Short mmCIF file of C-alpha atoms (C1' of nucleotides) in Angstrom, two decimals:
data_model
loop_
_atom_site.label_atom_id
_atom_site.label_comp_id
_atom_site.label_asym_id
_atom_site.label_seq_id
_atom_site.Cartn_x
_atom_site.Cartn_y
_atom_site.Cartn_z
CA MET A 954 100.44 217.91 85.27
CA THR A 955 99.34 221.11 86.84
CA ASP A 956 98.07 222.34 83.49
CA PRO A 957 95.64 225.16 84.24
CA THR A 958 93.68 224.29 81.12
CA ALA A 959 93.20 220.73 82.32
CA PRO A 960 89.56 219.69 82.48
CA GLY A 961 88.19 218.62 85.81
CA PRO A 962 87.78 214.97 86.42
CA LEU A 963 84.04 215.22 85.83
CA ALA A 964 84.47 216.85 82.36
CA ALA A 965 87.14 214.35 81.51
CA VAL A 966 85.03 211.25 82.22
CA ALA A 967 81.99 212.91 80.54
CA ALA A 968 84.11 213.58 77.44
CA LEU A 969 84.80 209.93 77.19
CA MET A 970 81.15 209.23 76.87
CA ALA A 971 80.42 212.24 74.81
CA ASP A 972 81.46 210.75 71.40
CA PRO A 973 78.74 208.94 69.53
CA ALA A 974 80.98 206.09 68.49
CA ARG A 975 82.41 205.64 72.01
CA ALA A 976 78.92 205.84 73.51
CA ARG A 977 77.75 203.04 71.23
CA MET A 978 80.75 200.85 72.32
CA LEU A 979 80.02 201.47 75.95
CA ALA A 980 76.32 200.68 75.41
CA ALA A 981 77.31 197.43 73.79
CA LEU A 982 79.63 196.56 76.66
CA MET A 983 76.68 197.04 78.99
CA GLY A 984 75.69 193.64 77.88
CA GLY A 985 78.36 192.32 80.27
CA GLU A 986 80.34 190.29 77.71
CA ALA A 987 83.93 191.12 76.83
CA LEU A 988 84.03 192.09 73.16
CA THR A 989 86.79 192.21 70.66
CA ALA A 990 87.93 195.49 69.00
CA GLY A 991 86.51 194.16 65.69
CA GLU A 992 83.04 193.51 67.19
CA LEU A 993 83.10 196.97 68.78
CA ALA A 994 84.12 198.54 65.51
CA ARG A 995 81.04 196.97 63.84
CA VAL A 996 78.57 198.14 66.50
CA ALA A 997 80.12 201.59 66.53
CA GLY A 998 79.98 201.88 62.79
CA VAL A 999 83.58 203.05 62.27
CA THR A 1000 86.68 201.48 60.91
CA ALA A 1001 89.20 199.36 62.90
CA ALA A 1002 91.68 202.26 62.91
CA THR A 1003 89.17 204.68 64.47
CA THR A 1004 88.03 202.04 66.91
CA SER A 1005 91.58 201.43 68.07
CA GLY A 1006 91.95 205.01 69.00
CA HIS A 1007 88.74 205.11 70.85
CA LEU A 1008 89.51 202.01 72.83
CA ALA A 1009 92.83 203.25 73.78
CA ARG A 1010 91.27 206.37 75.16
CA LEU A 1011 88.64 204.56 77.07
CA ALA A 1012 91.27 202.30 78.55
CA GLU A 1013 93.53 205.13 79.50
CA GLY A 1014 90.52 206.91 81.12
CA GLY A 1015 89.78 203.82 83.20
CA LEU A 1016 86.35 203.09 81.80
CA VAL A 1017 87.41 199.90 80.07
CA VAL A 1018 89.95 197.15 80.73
CA VAL A 1019 91.66 195.11 78.05
CA HIS A 1020 92.54 191.47 78.04
CA ALA A 1021 94.72 190.20 75.25
CA GLN A 1022 94.08 186.66 74.20
CA GLY A 1023 95.90 185.28 71.15
CA ARG A 1024 95.39 187.75 68.39
CA HIS A 1025 92.24 189.08 69.86
CA ARG A 1026 91.90 191.89 72.43
CA TYR A 1027 88.90 191.63 74.55
CA HIS A 1028 87.47 194.74 76.14
CA ARG A 1029 84.96 194.98 79.06
CA LEU A 1030 83.78 197.72 81.35
CA ALA A 1031 86.26 198.34 84.20
CA SER A 1032 83.86 198.08 87.03
CA GLU A 1033 80.41 198.14 88.37
CA HIS A 1034 80.77 201.86 89.05
CA VAL A 1035 81.27 202.51 85.37
CA ALA A 1036 78.24 200.48 84.58
CA ALA A 1037 76.12 202.31 87.13
CA ALA A 1038 77.27 205.66 85.79
CA ILE A 1039 76.41 204.76 82.16
CA GLU A 1040 72.97 203.41 83.35
CA THR A 1041 72.28 206.58 85.18
CA LEU A 1042 73.37 208.88 82.41
CA GLY A 1043 71.39 206.81 79.94
CA GLY A 1044 68.36 207.24 82.21
CA LEU A 1045 68.75 210.91 82.34
CA ALA A 1046 69.16 210.97 78.52
CA ALA A 1047 65.99 208.92 78.04
CA ARG A 1048 64.15 211.24 80.34
CA ILE A 1049 65.24 214.38 78.61
CA ALA A 1050 65.40 213.41 74.98
CA PRO A 1051 62.21 213.32 72.89
CA VAL A 1052 60.85 209.87 73.45
CA ARG A 1053 62.64 208.09 70.62
CA HIS A 1054 61.27 204.72 69.79
CA TRP A 1055 63.94 202.13 70.03
CA LYS A 1056 63.11 199.18 67.81
CA HIS A 1057 63.35 196.76 70.62
CA GLY A 1058 62.61 199.12 73.41
CA GLU A 1059 59.60 197.17 74.73
CA GLU A 1060 61.59 193.98 75.05
CA ALA A 1061 64.46 195.82 76.74
CA ARG A 1062 62.02 197.41 79.24
CA ALA A 1063 60.81 194.03 80.16
CA ALA A 1064 64.14 192.51 81.02
CA ARG A 1065 67.77 193.21 80.11
CA LEU A 1066 71.21 193.01 81.50
CA CYS A 1067 72.89 195.98 83.21
CA TRP A 1068 76.50 194.94 82.75
CA ASN A 1069 76.30 191.72 84.85
CA HIS A 1070 73.01 191.86 86.67
CA LEU A 1071 69.33 192.04 85.84
CA ALA A 1072 67.45 195.23 85.05
CA GLY A 1073 64.32 196.33 83.34
CA ARG A 1074 60.92 195.56 84.68
CA LEU A 1075 62.01 192.02 85.78
CA GLY A 1076 65.04 193.31 87.66
CA VAL A 1077 62.99 196.04 89.41
CA ALA A 1078 60.22 193.60 90.25
CA LEU A 1079 62.62 191.23 91.79
CA HIS A 1080 64.23 193.91 93.89
CA GLU A 1081 60.90 195.06 95.13
CA ARG A 1082 59.72 191.55 95.85
CA LEU A 1083 62.80 190.63 97.85
CA THR A 1084 62.82 193.89 99.84
CA GLY A 1085 59.10 194.07 100.26
CA GLU A 1086 58.90 190.51 101.77
CA GLY A 1087 61.84 191.24 104.09
CA LEU A 1088 63.95 188.72 102.25
CA LEU A 1089 66.49 191.48 101.84
CA ARG A 1090 66.95 194.04 104.59
CA PRO A 1091 68.68 197.32 104.58
CA VAL A 1092 72.04 197.22 106.32
CA SER A 1093 74.81 199.84 106.48
CA GLY A 1094 75.36 200.87 102.97
CA GLY A 1095 73.44 198.30 101.12
CA TRP A 1096 71.40 195.13 101.51
CA ASP A 1097 71.86 191.85 103.22
CA ALA A 1098 69.87 188.67 102.68
CA ALA A 1099 67.81 187.51 105.59
CA PRO A 1100 68.08 183.74 106.49
CA GLU A 1101 64.83 182.97 104.78
CA GLY A 1102 65.85 184.93 101.72
CA ARG A 1103 69.19 183.21 101.59
CA ALA A 1104 67.47 179.74 101.63
CA ARG A 1105 65.16 180.65 98.78
CA LEU A 1106 67.94 182.15 96.70
CA VAL A 1107 70.13 179.08 97.17
CA ALA A 1108 67.18 176.90 96.12
CA THR A 1109 67.15 178.75 92.75
CA GLY A 1110 70.86 177.85 92.21
CA VAL A 1111 72.42 181.17 93.31
CA ASP A 1112 75.96 180.77 94.71
CA LEU A 1113 75.76 182.92 97.84
CA ASP A 1114 79.19 182.10 99.01
CA ARG A 1115 80.60 183.82 95.90
CA ALA A 1116 78.14 186.71 96.37
CA ASP A 1117 79.27 187.18 99.94
CA ALA A 1118 82.95 187.19 98.79
CA ALA A 1119 82.27 190.33 96.74
CA PRO A 1120 83.02 193.61 98.47
CA ARG A 1121 79.42 194.33 99.24
CA PHE A 1122 76.28 194.67 97.18
CA ALA A 1123 75.82 198.18 98.07
CA CYS A 1124 75.13 199.50 94.68
CA ASP A 1125 71.61 199.26 93.64
CA CYS A 1126 71.54 200.79 90.20
CA MET A 1127 68.83 203.23 89.31
CA ASP A 1128 66.95 201.66 86.42
CA TRP A 1129 67.08 203.21 83.01
CA SER A 1130 63.49 202.79 82.03
CA GLU A 1131 61.66 202.26 85.30
CA ARG A 1132 63.48 204.74 87.41
CA ARG A 1133 63.58 202.36 90.35
CA PRO A 1134 66.48 200.51 91.91
CA HIS A 1135 67.35 197.00 90.86
CA LEU A 1136 69.75 194.61 92.40
CA ALA A 1137 73.41 195.09 91.50
CA GLY A 1138 76.65 194.09 93.17
CA GLY A 1139 77.84 190.72 93.92
CA LEU A 1140 74.41 189.32 94.63
CA GLY A 1141 72.98 190.71 91.44
CA ARG A 1142 75.74 189.20 89.45
CA GLU A 1143 75.40 185.77 90.94
CA ILE A 1144 71.62 185.84 90.42
CA ALA A 1145 71.89 186.70 86.79
CA ALA A 1146 74.65 184.09 86.26
CA ALA A 1147 72.83 181.35 88.03
CA TRP A 1148 69.54 181.88 86.23
CA ILE A 1149 71.11 182.15 82.83
CA GLY A 1150 73.06 179.02 83.66
CA ARG A 1151 69.93 176.97 84.56
CA GLY A 1152 68.14 178.23 81.40
CA TRP A 1153 65.71 180.48 83.19
CA LEU A 1154 66.99 183.44 81.24
CA ARG A 1155 68.20 183.57 77.67
CA ARG A 1156 70.10 186.27 75.88
CA LEU A 1157 68.06 187.55 72.93
CA PRO A 1158 69.96 188.09 69.65
CA ALA A 1159 71.85 191.34 69.32
CA THR A 1160 70.45 193.76 66.97
CA GLU A 1161 72.42 194.65 63.86
CA ASP A 1162 71.86 198.30 63.78
CA GLY A 1163 73.79 200.51 66.23
CA ASP A 1164 71.05 200.16 68.80
CA ILE A 1165 72.12 201.17 72.30
CA LEU A 1166 70.39 198.06 73.51
CA ALA A 1167 72.17 195.61 71.42
CA ARG A 1168 73.33 192.62 73.33
CA ARG A 1169 71.60 193.57 76.51
CA ARG A 1170 68.12 192.13 75.99
CA VAL A 1171 67.26 188.94 77.77
CA GLY A 1172 64.05 186.88 77.85
CA LEU A 1173 62.44 184.76 80.48
CA THR A 1174 62.00 181.18 79.39
CA PRO A 1175 58.92 179.15 80.37
CA ALA A 1176 61.08 177.33 82.92
CA GLY A 1177 62.19 180.66 84.31
CA ARG A 1178 58.73 181.87 84.52
CA ARG A 1179 57.69 178.89 86.49
CA GLY A 1180 60.73 178.89 88.69
CA LEU A 1181 60.35 182.58 89.70
CA LYS A 1182 56.76 181.98 90.50
CA ASP A 1183 57.42 179.02 92.73
CA ALA A 1184 60.41 180.51 94.43
CA PHE A 1185 59.21 184.11 95.02
CA GLY A 1186 55.60 184.25 93.91
CA LEU A 1187 56.84 186.58 91.12
CA GLU A 1188 54.39 186.90 88.26
CA ALA A 1189 56.46 188.22 85.47
CA ALA A 1190 54.76 190.37 82.88
CA MET B 44 65.51 214.79 62.45
CA THR B 45 66.55 211.30 61.11
CA ASP B 46 70.07 212.52 60.68
CA PRO B 47 72.29 209.37 60.61
CA THR B 48 75.16 211.23 62.12
CA ALA B 49 73.08 212.38 65.10
CA PRO B 50 74.70 211.31 68.42
CA GLY B 51 72.56 209.07 70.55
CA PRO B 52 70.89 210.69 73.55
CA LEU B 53 73.52 209.30 75.93
CA ALA B 54 76.34 210.93 73.94
CA ALA B 55 74.31 214.13 73.62
CA VAL B 56 73.87 214.51 77.43
CA ALA B 57 77.41 213.48 78.12
CA ALA B 58 78.72 216.09 75.69
CA LEU B 59 76.88 218.76 77.71
CA MET B 60 78.93 217.84 80.78
CA ALA B 61 82.21 217.24 78.85
CA ASP B 62 83.25 220.86 78.53
CA PRO B 63 85.34 222.06 81.48
CA ALA B 64 83.53 225.46 81.70
CA ARG B 65 80.13 223.74 81.55
CA ALA B 66 81.18 221.24 84.10
CA ARG B 67 82.27 223.97 86.55
CA MET B 68 78.87 225.70 86.07
CA LEU B 69 77.02 222.43 86.75
CA ALA B 70 79.12 221.79 89.74
CA ALA B 71 78.32 225.24 91.07
CA LEU B 72 74.65 224.59 90.55
CA MET B 73 74.86 221.53 92.61
CA GLY B 74 74.80 223.92 95.55
CA GLY B 75 71.06 224.10 94.89
CA GLU B 76 70.83 227.78 94.56
CA ALA B 77 69.72 229.50 91.34
CA LEU B 78 72.58 231.60 90.02
CA THR B 79 72.81 234.39 87.57
CA ALA B 80 74.70 234.18 84.30
CA GLY B 81 77.27 236.53 85.69
CA GLU B 82 77.94 234.46 88.74
CA LEU B 83 78.28 231.39 86.58
CA ALA B 84 80.67 233.20 84.34
CA ARG B 85 82.89 234.00 87.27
CA VAL B 86 82.96 230.48 88.58
CA ALA B 87 83.47 229.04 85.14
CA GLY B 88 86.29 231.49 84.41
CA VAL B 89 85.11 232.60 81.03
CA THR B 90 83.61 235.87 79.65
CA ALA B 91 79.93 236.64 79.65
CA ALA B 92 79.65 235.97 75.93
CA THR B 93 81.05 232.48 76.33
CA THR B 94 78.86 231.80 79.21
CA SER B 95 75.76 232.92 77.46
CA GLY B 96 76.44 230.25 74.81
CA HIS B 97 77.09 227.61 77.26
CA LEU B 98 73.93 228.38 79.21
CA ALA B 99 71.87 228.31 76.10
CA ARG B 100 73.17 224.82 75.36
CA LEU B 101 72.58 223.55 78.80
CA ALA B 102 68.91 224.85 78.75
CA GLU B 103 68.35 223.56 75.23
CA GLY B 104 69.66 220.28 76.39
CA GLY B 105 67.24 220.16 79.44
CA LEU B 106 69.87 220.17 82.04
CA VAL B 107 69.14 223.57 83.34
CA VAL B 108 66.08 225.79 83.55
CA VAL B 109 66.07 229.61 83.41
CA HIS B 110 64.01 232.06 85.33
CA ALA B 111 64.21 235.71 84.19
CA GLN B 112 63.76 238.23 86.86
CA GLY B 113 64.36 241.91 86.05
CA ARG B 114 67.66 242.21 84.26
CA HIS B 115 68.93 239.00 85.74
CA ARG B 116 68.55 235.51 84.43
CA TYR B 117 68.64 232.85 87.16
CA HIS B 118 69.70 229.40 86.28
CA ARG B 119 69.18 226.14 88.29
CA LEU B 120 69.41 222.48 87.68
CA ALA B 121 66.36 221.19 85.86
CA SER B 122 65.50 218.33 88.12
CA GLU B 123 66.54 215.85 90.82
CA HIS B 124 67.52 213.41 88.01
CA VAL B 125 70.05 215.85 86.64
CA ALA B 126 71.57 216.31 90.05
CA ALA B 127 71.73 212.53 90.53
CA ALA B 128 73.45 211.99 87.23
CA ILE B 129 76.00 214.68 87.95
CA GLU B 130 76.64 213.26 91.42
CA THR B 131 77.00 209.74 89.98
CA LEU B 132 79.38 210.83 87.21
CA GLY B 133 81.29 212.96 89.75
CA GLY B 134 81.70 209.84 91.90
CA LEU B 135 82.98 207.79 89.00
CA ALA B 136 85.40 210.54 88.15
CA ALA B 137 86.73 210.82 91.71
CA ARG B 138 87.19 207.04 91.66
CA ILE B 139 89.02 206.88 88.48
CA ALA B 140 91.16 210.02 88.50
CA PRO B 141 94.36 210.16 90.51
CA VAL B 142 93.40 211.23 93.94
CA ARG B 143 93.60 214.94 93.42
CA HIS B 144 93.48 216.87 96.70
CA TRP B 145 90.74 219.41 96.66
CA LYS B 146 91.46 222.26 98.96
CA HIS B 147 88.31 221.92 100.81
CA GLY B 148 87.76 218.16 100.14
CA GLU B 149 87.78 217.13 103.68
CA GLU B 150 85.03 219.55 104.69
CA ALA B 151 82.98 218.56 101.70
CA ARG B 152 83.33 214.89 102.63
CA ALA B 153 81.98 215.64 106.00
CA ALA B 154 78.77 217.35 104.76
CA ARG B 155 77.62 219.07 101.66
CA LEU B 156 74.52 219.63 99.66
CA CYS B 157 73.69 217.52 96.66
CA TRP B 158 71.46 219.99 94.85
CA ASN B 159 68.76 220.34 97.55
CA HIS B 160 69.48 217.59 99.90
CA LEU B 161 72.21 216.41 102.32
CA ALA B 162 75.18 214.38 101.18
CA GLY B 163 78.68 213.54 102.41
CA ARG B 164 79.32 211.63 105.55
CA LEU B 165 76.45 213.35 107.35
CA GLY B 166 73.95 212.63 104.69
CA VAL B 167 75.07 208.96 104.47
CA ALA B 168 75.03 208.55 108.24
CA LEU B 169 71.50 209.94 108.45
CA HIS B 170 70.30 207.56 105.77
CA GLU B 171 71.88 204.64 107.50
CA ARG B 172 70.51 205.66 110.85
CA LEU B 173 66.99 206.08 109.61
CA THR B 174 66.87 202.87 107.66
CA GLY B 175 68.80 200.83 110.20
CA GLU B 176 66.37 201.80 112.97
CA GLY B 177 63.37 201.06 110.87
CA LEU B 178 62.34 204.68 110.88
CA LEU B 179 62.41 204.44 107.09
CA ARG B 180 61.24 201.23 105.43
CA PRO B 181 61.68 200.10 101.95
CA VAL B 182 58.55 200.34 99.95
CA SER B 183 57.82 199.86 96.23
CA GLY B 184 60.45 201.93 94.48
CA GLY B 185 61.85 203.91 97.41
CA TRP B 186 61.41 204.58 101.09
CA ASP B 187 58.49 205.46 103.25
CA ALA B 188 58.58 206.80 106.80
CA ALA B 189 57.21 204.65 109.55
CA PRO B 190 54.93 206.35 112.08
CA GLU B 191 57.64 206.55 114.69
CA GLY B 192 60.00 208.00 112.08
CA ARG B 193 57.48 210.58 110.99
CA ALA B 194 57.12 211.81 114.60
CA ARG B 195 60.75 212.18 115.07
CA LEU B 196 61.23 214.02 111.74
CA VAL B 197 58.40 216.40 112.47
CA ALA B 198 59.87 217.06 115.90
CA THR B 199 63.00 218.38 114.15
CA GLY B 200 60.92 220.80 112.08
CA VAL B 201 60.59 218.79 108.83
CA ASP B 202 57.49 219.65 106.85
CA LEU B 203 56.29 216.09 106.01
CA ASP B 204 53.12 217.17 104.30
CA ARG B 205 55.18 218.92 101.74
CA ALA B 206 57.48 215.96 101.48
CA ASP B 207 54.51 213.63 100.92
CA ALA B 208 53.30 215.93 98.12
CA ALA B 209 56.46 215.31 96.20
CA PRO B 210 56.25 212.61 93.49
CA ARG B 211 58.05 210.13 95.62
CA PHE B 212 61.33 210.01 97.35
CA ALA B 213 62.46 207.01 95.31
CA CYS B 214 65.77 208.53 94.31
CA ASP B 215 68.52 207.78 96.85
CA CYS B 216 71.51 209.22 95.26
CA MET B 217 74.75 207.31 95.29
CA ASP B 218 77.19 209.45 97.29
CA TRP B 219 80.20 210.96 95.60
CA SER B 220 82.71 210.38 98.32
CA GLU B 221 81.32 207.67 100.44
CA ARG B 222 79.87 205.50 97.69
CA ARG B 223 76.76 204.88 99.78
CA PRO B 224 73.21 206.11 99.36
CA HIS B 225 71.95 209.25 100.93
CA LEU B 226 68.44 210.53 101.19
CA ALA B 227 67.26 212.47 98.17
CA GLY B 228 63.79 213.31 96.84
CA GLY B 229 61.03 215.24 98.56
CA LEU B 230 61.97 214.04 101.97
CA GLY B 231 65.64 214.91 101.53
CA ARG B 232 64.81 218.31 100.33
CA GLU B 233 62.47 219.05 103.30
CA ILE B 234 65.02 217.79 105.78
CA ALA B 235 67.79 220.01 104.43
CA ALA B 236 65.49 222.98 104.09
CA ALA B 237 64.19 222.57 107.64
CA TRP B 238 67.52 222.12 109.29
CA ILE B 239 69.10 225.03 107.52
CA GLY B 240 66.06 227.05 108.41
CA ARG B 241 66.41 226.38 112.13
CA GLY B 242 70.07 226.95 112.15
CA TRP B 243 71.28 223.41 112.50
CA LEU B 244 73.14 223.59 109.20
CA ARG B 245 74.98 226.61 107.69
CA ARG B 246 76.34 227.05 104.24
CA LEU B 247 80.09 227.50 104.33
CA PRO B 248 81.51 230.34 102.12
CA ALA B 249 82.01 229.46 98.49
CA THR B 250 85.55 229.01 97.37
CA GLU B 251 86.91 231.58 94.99
CA ASP B 252 88.81 229.29 92.77
CA GLY B 253 86.95 227.27 90.25
CA ASP B 254 86.56 224.37 92.75
CA ILE B 255 83.96 221.83 91.92
CA LEU B 256 82.80 222.03 95.51
CA ALA B 257 82.18 225.69 95.53
CA ARG B 258 78.83 226.61 97.13
CA ARG B 259 78.15 223.06 98.24
CA ARG B 260 79.88 222.70 101.59
CA VAL B 261 77.81 222.96 104.76
CA GLY B 262 78.72 222.77 108.37
CA LEU B 263 76.79 221.42 111.35
CA THR B 264 76.33 224.13 114.05
CA PRO B 265 76.56 223.24 117.74
CA ALA B 266 72.81 223.40 117.90
CA GLY B 267 72.54 221.10 115.02
CA ARG B 268 74.91 218.65 116.55
CA ARG B 269 72.88 218.60 119.80
CA GLY B 270 69.61 218.41 117.86
CA LEU B 271 70.67 215.39 115.77
CA LYS B 272 71.98 213.58 118.77
CA ASP B 273 68.70 214.17 120.69
CA ALA B 274 66.45 213.24 117.82
CA PHE B 275 68.22 210.36 116.26
CA GLY B 276 71.17 209.42 118.49
CA LEU B 277 73.30 210.53 115.68
CA GLU B 278 76.90 211.31 116.70
CA ALA B 279 78.34 213.41 113.81
CA ALA B 280 82.03 213.28 113.12
"C1'" DC C 1033 108.03 178.98 57.40
"C1'" DG C 1034 105.17 182.10 55.15
"C1'" DC C 1035 100.56 183.75 54.77
"C1'" DG C 1036 96.37 185.76 56.83
"C1'" DC C 1037 94.09 188.04 60.22
"C1'" DG C 1038 93.37 191.36 63.99
"C1'" DC C 1039 94.80 195.25 65.70
"C1'" DT C 1040 97.69 199.56 66.20
"C1'" DT C 1041 100.25 203.54 64.51
"C1'" DC C 1042 100.99 207.27 61.26
"C1'" DG C 1043 99.81 211.17 58.34
"C1'" DG C 1044 96.51 214.15 56.63
"C1'" DC C 1045 91.96 216.05 56.06
"C1'" DC C 1046 88.23 218.34 57.84
"C1'" DT C 1047 84.52 219.50 60.96
"C1'" DT C 1048 83.24 220.99 65.42
"C1'" DC C 1049 83.29 224.03 68.92
"C1'" DG C 1050 85.26 226.83 72.57
"C1'" DC C 1051 86.95 231.43 72.95
"C1'" DC C 1052 86.87 236.38 72.71
"C1'" DG C 1053 85.81 241.50 71.42
"C1'" DA C 1054 82.40 244.42 69.74
"C1'" DA C 1055 77.98 245.62 68.95
"C1'" DG C 1056 73.05 245.23 70.16
"C1'" DC C 1057 68.79 244.75 73.30
"C1'" DA C 1058 66.46 245.03 77.45
"C1'" DT C 1059 65.95 246.68 82.15
"C1'" DT C 1060 66.72 249.69 85.86
"C1'" DC C 1061 68.34 253.77 87.93
"C1'" DG C 1062 69.60 258.60 88.33
"C1'" DC D 299 65.28 260.61 79.19
"C1'" DG D 300 70.22 259.53 79.07
"C1'" DA D 301 73.58 256.28 81.37
"C1'" DA D 302 74.79 252.11 83.44
"C1'" DT D 303 74.19 247.27 84.02
"C1'" DG D 304 73.23 242.35 82.60
"C1'" DC D 305 72.99 239.49 79.06
"C1'" DT D 306 72.74 237.92 74.16
"C1'" DT D 307 74.14 237.82 69.31
"C1'" DC D 308 77.60 238.18 65.72
"C1'" DG D 309 81.94 237.42 63.25
"C1'" DG D 310 86.20 235.46 63.17
"C1'" DC D 311 90.04 232.88 65.04
"C1'" DG D 312 92.40 228.87 66.54
"C1'" DA D 313 92.85 224.33 68.74
"C1'" DA D 314 91.03 219.80 69.39
"C1'" DG D 315 89.79 215.76 67.81
"C1'" DG D 316 87.12 212.50 64.86
"C1'" DC D 317 87.64 210.16 60.51
"C1'" DC D 318 89.92 207.37 57.18
"C1'" DG D 319 93.53 204.80 54.12
"C1'" DA D 320 97.91 202.85 54.19
"C1'" DA D 321 101.50 200.79 56.35
"C1'" DG D 322 103.44 198.07 60.29
"C1'" DC D 323 103.37 194.53 63.74
"C1'" DG D 324 102.38 190.30 66.32
"C1'" DC D 325 100.06 186.12 66.71
"C1'" DG D 326 98.22 181.73 65.04
"C1'" DC D 327 97.28 178.60 61.19
"C1'" DG D 328 98.08 175.94 57.22
#
DNA sequence: CGCGCGCTTCGGCCTTCGCCGAAGCATTCG
DNA sequence: CGAATGCTTCGGCGAAGGCCGAAGCGCGCG
């Protein structure tokens, strides 16, 4: 316990992300869905045996939580904080590494999920629009929706009661590609859920290669484009 | 180049932080000062030879930049984005790991530097005060100082011209201990520099053990306490 | 009830890499 | 112009850990 060779907590959590196979799994989980060990094995490109070990370590380290259901074991990211850290680290990596061209990079820059909320240009534009118009205002440690903002969000199907029940939507993630904040937390989650639910957003098919963006890309449907324009005057790219 | 076994950029940057000795070096560099290889060797607890290898990797990976001066080689974090990522990852680690009691943890929670700007309770309180009073207002991708806010900041000795010259102070770091944003970017840097310069803040002595907080803790002087109360009505803990 | 499937555990191989001491450069100082 | 200092490079050692195939285990289905 008081092992003098023990890595500090920072090194320990970094080590969990430092393995290529584990990093691919975490990236896949950034899509927000709970995935089985088998699915994660495929995206990571290793056998089931290897995957099992990796997932045990990730769970032990608190990055992932497991939910057994029948003969499947579903894994998802443990919390918003894990997602935010991965997003931030991914952003740093993208900034530092030679600009490697992801096959679907352009689509992902346009709109994607960051665990359970909206990111990419669309997520950033939404955040800017809401804050710039005063529909969201800064409060202690985060954002709160002004009455006018609440009404407009509810009109688009967002369940604000459930968003309010969340601890607080203090966490505005720093965006991977745009280097600007987008809306995370309970409100971000409810927005994404509502708009996917009413068909404004649609998940784009996962890529088969080990792409870090697999399962994260979303697209705005024509209905969504219209809806966002009507509700917020938002002209999506 | 197209090595199929190459780790993704995320795993690569995580690996740089995943070694205990390197993590200690990075933590020490979060104090914002440029440190020599020898100083980093001492804080990391390894020999000069080992340190040299680590620093070469960190520089190669873009986390650190080197500045040779005489027979010393000074190292500092490469950018604000590196500092933000370390802070975020450290926050996740603190949240996940069993609450380990750092010797100077309480002092560091009160006020510390996050690379070149103010963090801890003081940094968070300042951010909240400035945004809550409307002295800072949200603009596209960050914060801008309102006229009233500019005047008050200038009155405390902050060089706003230099802050304006910075790319943008879009980056409000997520705080390690408080899990709330504090003020980073060009403005954060100028504030910390100005207040240290006029004796409002003082660096506290570095700890001798390999503490992750070494060289980061700062204290508010009586003059600083008075000054912050007069300028912003800020009652520091 | 027995088979199939998903997942984990075990054992063994092998690469990676962190570590050090010794030697080699460079810079500064006496 | 040596000698000391700061740092890097080299060579070699050892531990950590990532990988797999095979075997084991639990759950659901036929």
